[in-house]
Amino acid sequence: MEFIEPDRSNYIVSAHKPNDEGVRDIGFVKGTFLDGRPYRLECWCMDELIMASVFFDERYLTAWKRLDFALLLELEGVLQFKDGPYLQAGRMKDGKGRGIWAVTVMLKDDDGLHAEVLTPVQRYR
């Protein structure tokens, strides 16, 4: 079975100055989990927070809980948690109206580093 690649074409990147919500986009990573499921990780900042949102096909994962996603992201070598994990997960529709998960992780705040991205982040230009 082939998984969908999340379509983020409906998202407007704000790499040079914050958008109306105060978000400035840093960069992204495209990868594939071991089961063949493509993912897209997007790093962004807002105020003193640095965050990462990971998007991937929801298929076969509809009953997952918050901590299941922390384990998935660590076991797949996407993120390493230093403490926490500080994350939230929710299902949404991608740019083509297909069901995906959006898992948002706090990487850093005033208290320090909570998690780090383990693969190189391609900066937006």
XYZ file of C-alpha atoms in Angstrom:
125
model
C 0.000 0.000 0.000
C 1.309 3.411 -0.917
C 1.005 6.286 1.538
C 0.317 9.860 0.500
C 2.911 12.599 0.693
C 1.437 15.520 2.654
C 0.558 18.424 0.364
C 1.372 21.786 1.947
C 0.792 23.851 -1.206
C -1.991 25.791 0.508
C 0.412 27.103 3.195
C 2.072 30.480 2.589
C 5.654 30.477 3.900
C 6.804 33.543 5.872
C 10.577 33.122 5.891
C 11.716 36.744 6.009
C 9.264 38.352 8.408
C 6.570 37.001 10.728
C 3.090 36.484 9.307
C -0.061 38.000 10.839
C 0.003 35.367 13.596
C 3.629 36.139 14.493
C 5.065 32.968 12.913
C 8.344 33.062 10.981
C 9.195 29.923 9.029
C 12.757 28.571 9.314
C 12.982 25.510 7.068
C 11.819 21.982 6.333
C 12.827 18.333 6.032
C 11.255 15.763 3.716
C 11.731 12.129 4.635
C 10.168 8.689 4.779
C 9.357 6.509 7.788
C 10.406 2.848 7.760
C 6.893 1.750 6.714
C 7.216 3.848 3.529
C 5.096 6.729 4.850
C 6.424 10.127 3.594
C 6.622 12.954 6.102
C 7.335 16.656 6.021
C 8.821 18.436 9.031
C 8.574 22.227 9.156
C 10.559 24.329 11.653
C 9.182 27.695 12.682
C 9.473 30.249 15.453
C 7.082 32.504 17.313
C 8.119 34.903 20.051
C 10.754 32.989 22.079
C 9.639 29.528 20.935
C 11.238 27.332 18.276
C 8.852 24.642 17.064
C 8.671 21.757 14.592
C 5.507 20.430 12.961
C 5.590 16.986 11.349
C 2.923 16.063 8.789
C 2.205 12.521 7.537
C -0.567 10.236 6.253
C -3.065 9.321 8.987
C -3.786 5.881 7.530
C -3.645 3.067 10.153
C -2.747 5.577 12.883
C -6.193 7.006 13.674
C -6.308 5.634 17.249
C -2.856 6.840 18.267
C -2.323 8.937 21.386
C 0.048 11.831 22.038
C 2.931 9.780 23.466
C 2.727 7.266 20.598
C 3.867 10.067 18.301
C 6.826 10.935 20.538
C 7.991 7.312 20.314
C 7.436 7.216 16.549
C 9.490 10.366 15.937
C 12.353 9.136 18.133
C 12.412 5.564 16.809
C 12.325 6.843 13.219
C 15.335 9.103 13.912
C 13.438 12.312 13.171
C 13.713 13.962 16.601
C 15.465 13.365 19.895
C 13.681 14.530 23.028
C 15.804 15.986 25.838
C 12.852 16.188 28.238
C 9.106 16.296 28.002
C 8.024 15.519 25.322
C 6.271 18.814 24.731
C 4.013 18.027 21.790
C 0.474 18.057 20.551
C -1.049 16.024 17.744
C -4.159 16.555 15.678
C -5.673 15.314 12.460
C -6.207 17.781 9.633
C -6.659 17.942 5.861
C -3.713 18.641 3.593
C -3.763 20.942 0.557
C -5.562 18.253 -1.465
C -8.185 17.553 1.213
C -6.655 14.255 2.391
C -6.400 13.194 6.036
C -3.020 13.718 7.688
C -1.588 14.011 11.173
C 0.043 17.243 12.303
C 2.362 16.675 15.273
C 3.794 19.895 16.700
C 6.795 19.741 19.037
C 8.372 22.506 21.111
C 12.093 22.344 20.370
C 13.296 25.297 22.434
C 11.978 28.022 24.722
C 13.320 30.311 27.454
C 13.940 27.262 29.657
C 16.271 25.664 27.107
C 16.396 22.874 24.547
C 13.607 20.272 24.827
C 14.094 18.366 21.553
C 16.250 18.519 18.458
C 15.776 17.655 14.806
C 18.227 14.895 13.839
C 18.366 15.538 10.099
C 19.593 18.664 8.281
C 16.908 21.319 7.872
C 16.666 22.956 4.438
C 16.197 26.676 4.994
C 13.485 28.595 3.207
C 14.823 31.282 0.867
